[in-house]
Short mmCIF file of C-alpha atoms in Angstrom, two decimals:
data_model
loop_
_atom_site.label_atom_id
_atom_site.label_comp_id
_atom_site.label_asym_id
_atom_site.label_seq_id
_atom_site.Cartn_x
_atom_site.Cartn_y
_atom_site.Cartn_z
CA ASP A 1434 42.20 -40.22 24.02
CA GLY A 1435 38.64 -39.17 23.25
CA GLY A 1436 37.42 -39.49 19.74
CA ILE A 1437 35.32 -41.26 17.16
CA THR A 1438 36.24 -44.57 15.63
CA GLN A 1439 34.84 -46.06 12.48
CA SER A 1440 35.52 -49.52 11.27
CA PRO A 1441 36.56 -50.85 8.95
CA LYS A 1442 38.39 -48.20 6.93
CA TYR A 1443 37.76 -50.06 3.68
CA LEU A 1444 34.85 -52.40 3.06
CA PHE A 1445 33.96 -54.44 0.01
CA ARG A 1446 30.63 -56.14 -0.48
CA LYS A 1447 28.79 -57.89 -3.25
CA GLU A 1448 25.74 -56.26 -4.75
CA GLY A 1449 22.54 -57.23 -2.95
CA GLN A 1450 24.15 -57.78 0.44
CA ASN A 1451 23.40 -55.69 3.50
CA VAL A 1452 26.41 -54.26 5.29
CA THR A 1453 26.77 -52.51 8.65
CA LEU A 1454 29.26 -49.72 9.28
CA SER A 1455 30.41 -49.19 12.82
CA CYS A 1456 30.69 -45.84 14.63
CA GLU A 1457 31.76 -45.51 18.25
CA GLN A 1458 32.50 -42.37 20.26
CA ASN A 1459 33.89 -41.91 23.76
CA LEU A 1460 33.30 -38.16 23.90
CA ASN A 1461 30.07 -38.54 25.88
CA HIS A 1462 28.24 -36.72 23.09
CA ASP A 1463 24.48 -36.92 22.87
CA ALA A 1464 24.13 -36.27 19.12
CA MET A 1465 25.52 -38.47 16.37
CA TYR A 1466 25.33 -38.17 12.60
CA TRP A 1467 25.96 -40.20 9.46
CA TYR A 1468 27.05 -38.48 6.25
CA ARG A 1469 27.76 -39.76 2.78
CA GLN A 1470 30.43 -38.22 0.53
CA ASP A 1471 30.57 -38.73 -3.22
CA PRO A 1472 33.22 -37.33 -5.58
CA GLY A 1473 32.51 -33.74 -6.54
CA GLN A 1474 29.68 -33.39 -4.04
CA GLY A 1475 29.34 -32.02 -0.56
CA LEU A 1476 28.64 -34.31 2.35
CA ARG A 1477 24.98 -35.26 2.66
CA LEU A 1478 23.16 -36.19 5.85
CA ILE A 1479 21.79 -39.74 6.00
CA TYR A 1480 20.53 -40.05 9.58
CA TYR A 1481 21.09 -38.33 12.89
CA SER A 1482 20.30 -39.12 16.50
CA GLN A 1483 19.87 -36.65 19.32
CA ILE A 1484 19.54 -39.17 22.11
CA VAL A 1485 19.58 -42.89 22.79
CA ASN A 1486 16.71 -44.82 21.20
CA ASP A 1487 15.80 -41.93 18.95
CA PHE A 1488 16.90 -41.04 15.43
CA GLN A 1489 15.69 -38.96 12.50
CA LYS A 1490 16.03 -39.26 8.75
CA GLY A 1491 18.31 -36.87 6.95
CA ASP A 1492 18.22 -35.81 3.33
CA ILE A 1493 19.11 -39.19 1.80
CA ALA A 1494 17.84 -41.85 4.21
CA GLU A 1495 16.33 -44.20 1.62
CA GLY A 1496 18.11 -47.54 1.57
CA TYR A 1497 19.76 -47.01 4.95
CA SER A 1498 18.86 -47.91 8.51
CA VAL A 1499 20.36 -47.04 11.90
CA SER A 1500 20.00 -47.86 15.57
CA ARG A 1501 21.01 -46.04 18.75
CA GLU A 1502 20.82 -48.52 21.59
CA LYS A 1503 23.80 -47.05 23.40
CA LYS A 1504 24.97 -43.46 23.72
CA GLU A 1505 28.40 -44.25 22.34
CA SER A 1506 27.34 -46.31 19.33
CA PHE A 1507 25.46 -45.41 16.14
CA PRO A 1508 25.81 -48.16 13.51
CA LEU A 1509 24.63 -47.62 9.95
CA THR A 1510 23.29 -50.45 7.80
CA VAL A 1511 23.44 -50.04 4.05
CA THR A 1512 20.69 -52.25 2.71
CA SER A 1513 20.27 -53.84 -0.69
CA ALA A 1514 17.61 -51.20 -1.38
CA GLN A 1515 20.27 -48.50 -1.65
CA LYS A 1516 20.79 -48.06 -5.39
CA ASN A 1517 24.29 -46.60 -5.36
CA PRO A 1518 25.94 -47.62 -2.11
CA THR A 1519 29.56 -47.15 -3.18
CA ALA A 1520 30.72 -44.02 -1.35
CA PHE A 1521 32.74 -42.65 1.55
CA TYR A 1522 30.76 -42.69 4.81
CA LEU A 1523 31.54 -40.35 7.68
CA CYS A 1524 30.21 -40.49 11.20
CA ALA A 1525 30.19 -37.42 13.42
CA SER A 1526 29.08 -36.42 16.88
CA SER A 1527 28.42 -33.25 18.84
CA ILE A 1528 27.82 -32.48 22.48
CA ALA A 1529 24.18 -31.73 21.78
CA SER A 1530 21.91 -31.62 18.80
CA GLY A 1531 21.62 -28.53 16.71
CA SER A 1532 24.25 -27.60 14.19
CA ARG A 1533 23.53 -23.98 15.06
CA TYR A 1534 26.05 -23.74 17.83
CA ASN A 1535 27.73 -27.08 18.31
CA GLU A 1536 31.00 -28.17 16.79
CA GLN A 1537 30.86 -31.55 15.13
CA PHE A 1538 33.67 -34.06 15.54
CA PHE A 1539 34.25 -36.48 12.69
CA GLY A 1540 35.46 -40.04 12.51
CA PRO A 1541 38.07 -41.20 9.96
CA GLY A 1542 35.43 -42.57 7.59
CA THR A 1543 34.69 -45.90 5.91
CA ARG A 1544 35.08 -46.31 2.17
CA LEU A 1545 32.47 -48.79 0.97
CA THR A 1546 32.79 -50.39 -2.43
CA VAL A 1547 30.02 -52.60 -3.76
CA LEU A 1548 31.18 -54.99 -6.44
CA LYS B 100 17.05 -25.46 1.68
CA ASN B 101 20.34 -23.68 2.04
CA GLU B 102 22.70 -23.64 -0.91
CA VAL B 103 26.39 -23.40 -0.10
CA GLU B 104 28.82 -22.30 -2.81
CA GLN B 105 32.58 -22.34 -2.44
CA SER B 106 35.20 -20.72 -4.62
CA PRO B 107 37.58 -21.53 -6.03
CA GLN B 108 37.01 -25.26 -6.51
CA ASN B 109 40.74 -25.84 -6.97
CA LEU B 110 43.67 -23.68 -5.94
CA THR B 111 47.38 -24.23 -6.42
CA ALA B 112 49.81 -21.79 -4.84
CA GLN B 113 53.45 -21.49 -3.85
CA GLU B 114 54.67 -21.89 -0.32
CA GLY B 115 54.42 -18.63 1.57
CA GLU B 116 51.51 -17.19 -0.36
CA PHE B 117 48.42 -15.74 1.30
CA ILE B 118 45.42 -17.96 0.57
CA THR B 119 41.74 -16.99 0.51
CA ILE B 120 38.85 -19.42 0.14
CA ASN B 121 35.33 -18.08 -0.13
CA CYS B 122 31.95 -19.43 0.91
CA SER B 123 28.50 -18.04 0.14
CA TYR B 124 25.17 -19.33 1.33
CA SER B 125 21.61 -18.54 0.39
CA VAL B 126 19.57 -18.70 3.59
CA GLY B 127 20.11 -17.20 7.02
CA ILE B 128 22.16 -19.31 9.36
CA SER B 129 23.11 -19.45 13.00
CA ALA B 130 26.58 -20.88 12.57
CA LEU B 131 29.11 -21.51 9.84
CA HIS B 132 31.79 -24.18 10.07
CA TRP B 133 35.11 -24.45 8.28
CA LEU B 134 36.46 -27.98 8.04
CA GLN B 135 39.67 -29.49 6.72
CA GLN B 136 39.71 -32.88 5.01
CA HIS B 137 43.05 -34.61 4.65
CA PRO B 138 43.91 -36.91 1.71
CA GLY B 139 43.09 -39.97 3.82
CA GLY B 140 39.54 -38.70 4.27
CA GLY B 141 39.52 -37.65 7.91
CA ILE B 142 37.83 -34.34 8.68
CA VAL B 143 38.90 -31.84 11.30
CA SER B 144 36.84 -28.89 12.44
CA LEU B 145 38.83 -25.65 12.08
CA PHE B 146 36.35 -22.98 13.07
CA MET B 147 32.76 -22.47 14.03
CA LEU B 148 31.58 -18.89 13.87
CA SER B 149 28.37 -16.93 13.81
CA SER B 150 29.75 -13.40 13.55
CA GLY B 151 32.95 -11.44 13.12
CA LYS B 152 36.31 -13.09 12.92
CA LYS B 153 38.29 -15.91 14.50
CA LYS B 154 42.00 -16.65 14.35
CA HIS B 155 43.91 -19.79 15.11
CA GLY B 156 47.59 -19.80 14.29
CA ARG B 157 47.97 -19.00 10.59
CA LEU B 158 44.28 -19.49 9.90
CA ILE B 159 41.73 -16.70 9.98
CA ALA B 160 38.00 -17.05 9.35
CA THR B 161 35.61 -14.17 8.81
CA ILE B 162 31.89 -14.02 8.29
CA ASN B 163 29.55 -11.29 7.06
CA ILE B 164 26.03 -12.24 8.08
CA GLN B 165 24.36 -9.49 6.03
CA GLU B 166 26.13 -10.52 2.84
CA LYS B 167 25.83 -14.25 3.64
CA HIS B 168 29.51 -14.74 2.99
CA SER B 169 32.51 -16.17 4.78
CA SER B 170 36.19 -16.36 3.97
CA LEU B 171 38.98 -18.60 5.20
CA HIS B 172 42.47 -17.15 4.99
CA ILE B 173 45.79 -18.92 5.38
CA THR B 174 48.86 -16.77 5.97
CA ALA B 175 52.38 -17.95 5.11
CA SER B 176 51.00 -21.11 3.47
CA HIS B 177 52.95 -24.34 3.77
CA PRO B 178 52.78 -27.65 1.87
CA ARG B 179 51.23 -29.27 4.95
CA ASP B 180 48.21 -26.98 4.43
CA SER B 181 47.40 -28.96 1.28
CA ALA B 182 43.93 -30.42 1.84
CA VAL B 183 40.30 -29.96 0.94
CA TYR B 184 38.66 -27.11 2.84
CA ILE B 185 34.95 -27.42 3.37
CA CYS B 186 32.43 -24.79 4.36
CA ALA B 187 29.27 -25.97 6.12
CA VAL B 188 26.33 -24.05 7.51
CA GLY B 189 23.96 -24.77 10.35
CA ALA B 190 20.25 -24.06 10.15
CA THR B 191 18.81 -20.93 11.69
CA MET B 192 15.96 -22.83 13.24
CA TYR B 193 15.89 -26.40 14.40
CA SER B 194 13.03 -28.05 12.56
CA GLY B 195 13.63 -31.64 13.62
CA GLY B 196 12.76 -32.89 10.18
CA GLY B 197 16.16 -33.85 8.91
CA ALA B 198 17.53 -30.35 9.17
CA ASP B 199 19.73 -30.87 12.18
CA GLY B 200 22.85 -31.74 10.27
CA LEU B 201 25.01 -29.30 8.43
CA THR B 202 24.66 -28.29 4.76
CA PHE B 203 28.04 -28.65 3.12
CA GLY B 204 29.78 -26.96 0.23
CA LYS B 205 31.61 -29.13 -2.30
CA GLY B 206 34.98 -28.11 -0.95
CA THR B 207 38.07 -26.29 -2.21
CA HIS B 208 41.01 -28.48 -3.11
CA LEU B 209 44.15 -26.60 -2.06
CA ILE B 210 47.67 -27.58 -3.10
CA ILE B 211 50.66 -25.67 -1.74
CA GLN B 212 53.82 -26.32 -3.72
CA PRO B 213 57.23 -26.00 -2.05
#
């Protein structure tokens, strides 16, 4: 079955540690996205990538880093510079870039808690 | 930057009732998305529309571009419809500067009681 997988579902880390969230898709989509969801707020875009080896900052990129070495993979690293990393992180993909006309498919999310 | 407002924030209804969730946005868009988020957190895309009306089963989505407003309707609601419904809008023009993702509303938490 085609889809997006994120692992792990729950992740706990100590303050000051970097942590990498995994996102893999087998939909052959060119565009991939990382969003952050906090209680009472809408999802906010962290980073997106339109093509392999290219990515762009979203609205809240500070304290995060990404890579796109393969079409199917778009890992997100939450660095120690991120002031409030505890949140629910969602990965998404679409057949092409441009939220104008392309449906986005979402992964199940990773809930990160920093202790 | 586009502002997306949803109403109501919370809605509790009885099984069988007709449900309406509203979404308003401030800047012109090319596409509006309705999404459903289940209690476990996973998100499913319900509709993507840029004009008129779409129907899928008991769900109907409408959009009025001139009024910058969209509605999601659920007919004959059922407890399994209980979820958070999220409206999201896509930019009119691709700027490449972080604007490629969607702008999301805060969601409407719907509970259908049996």
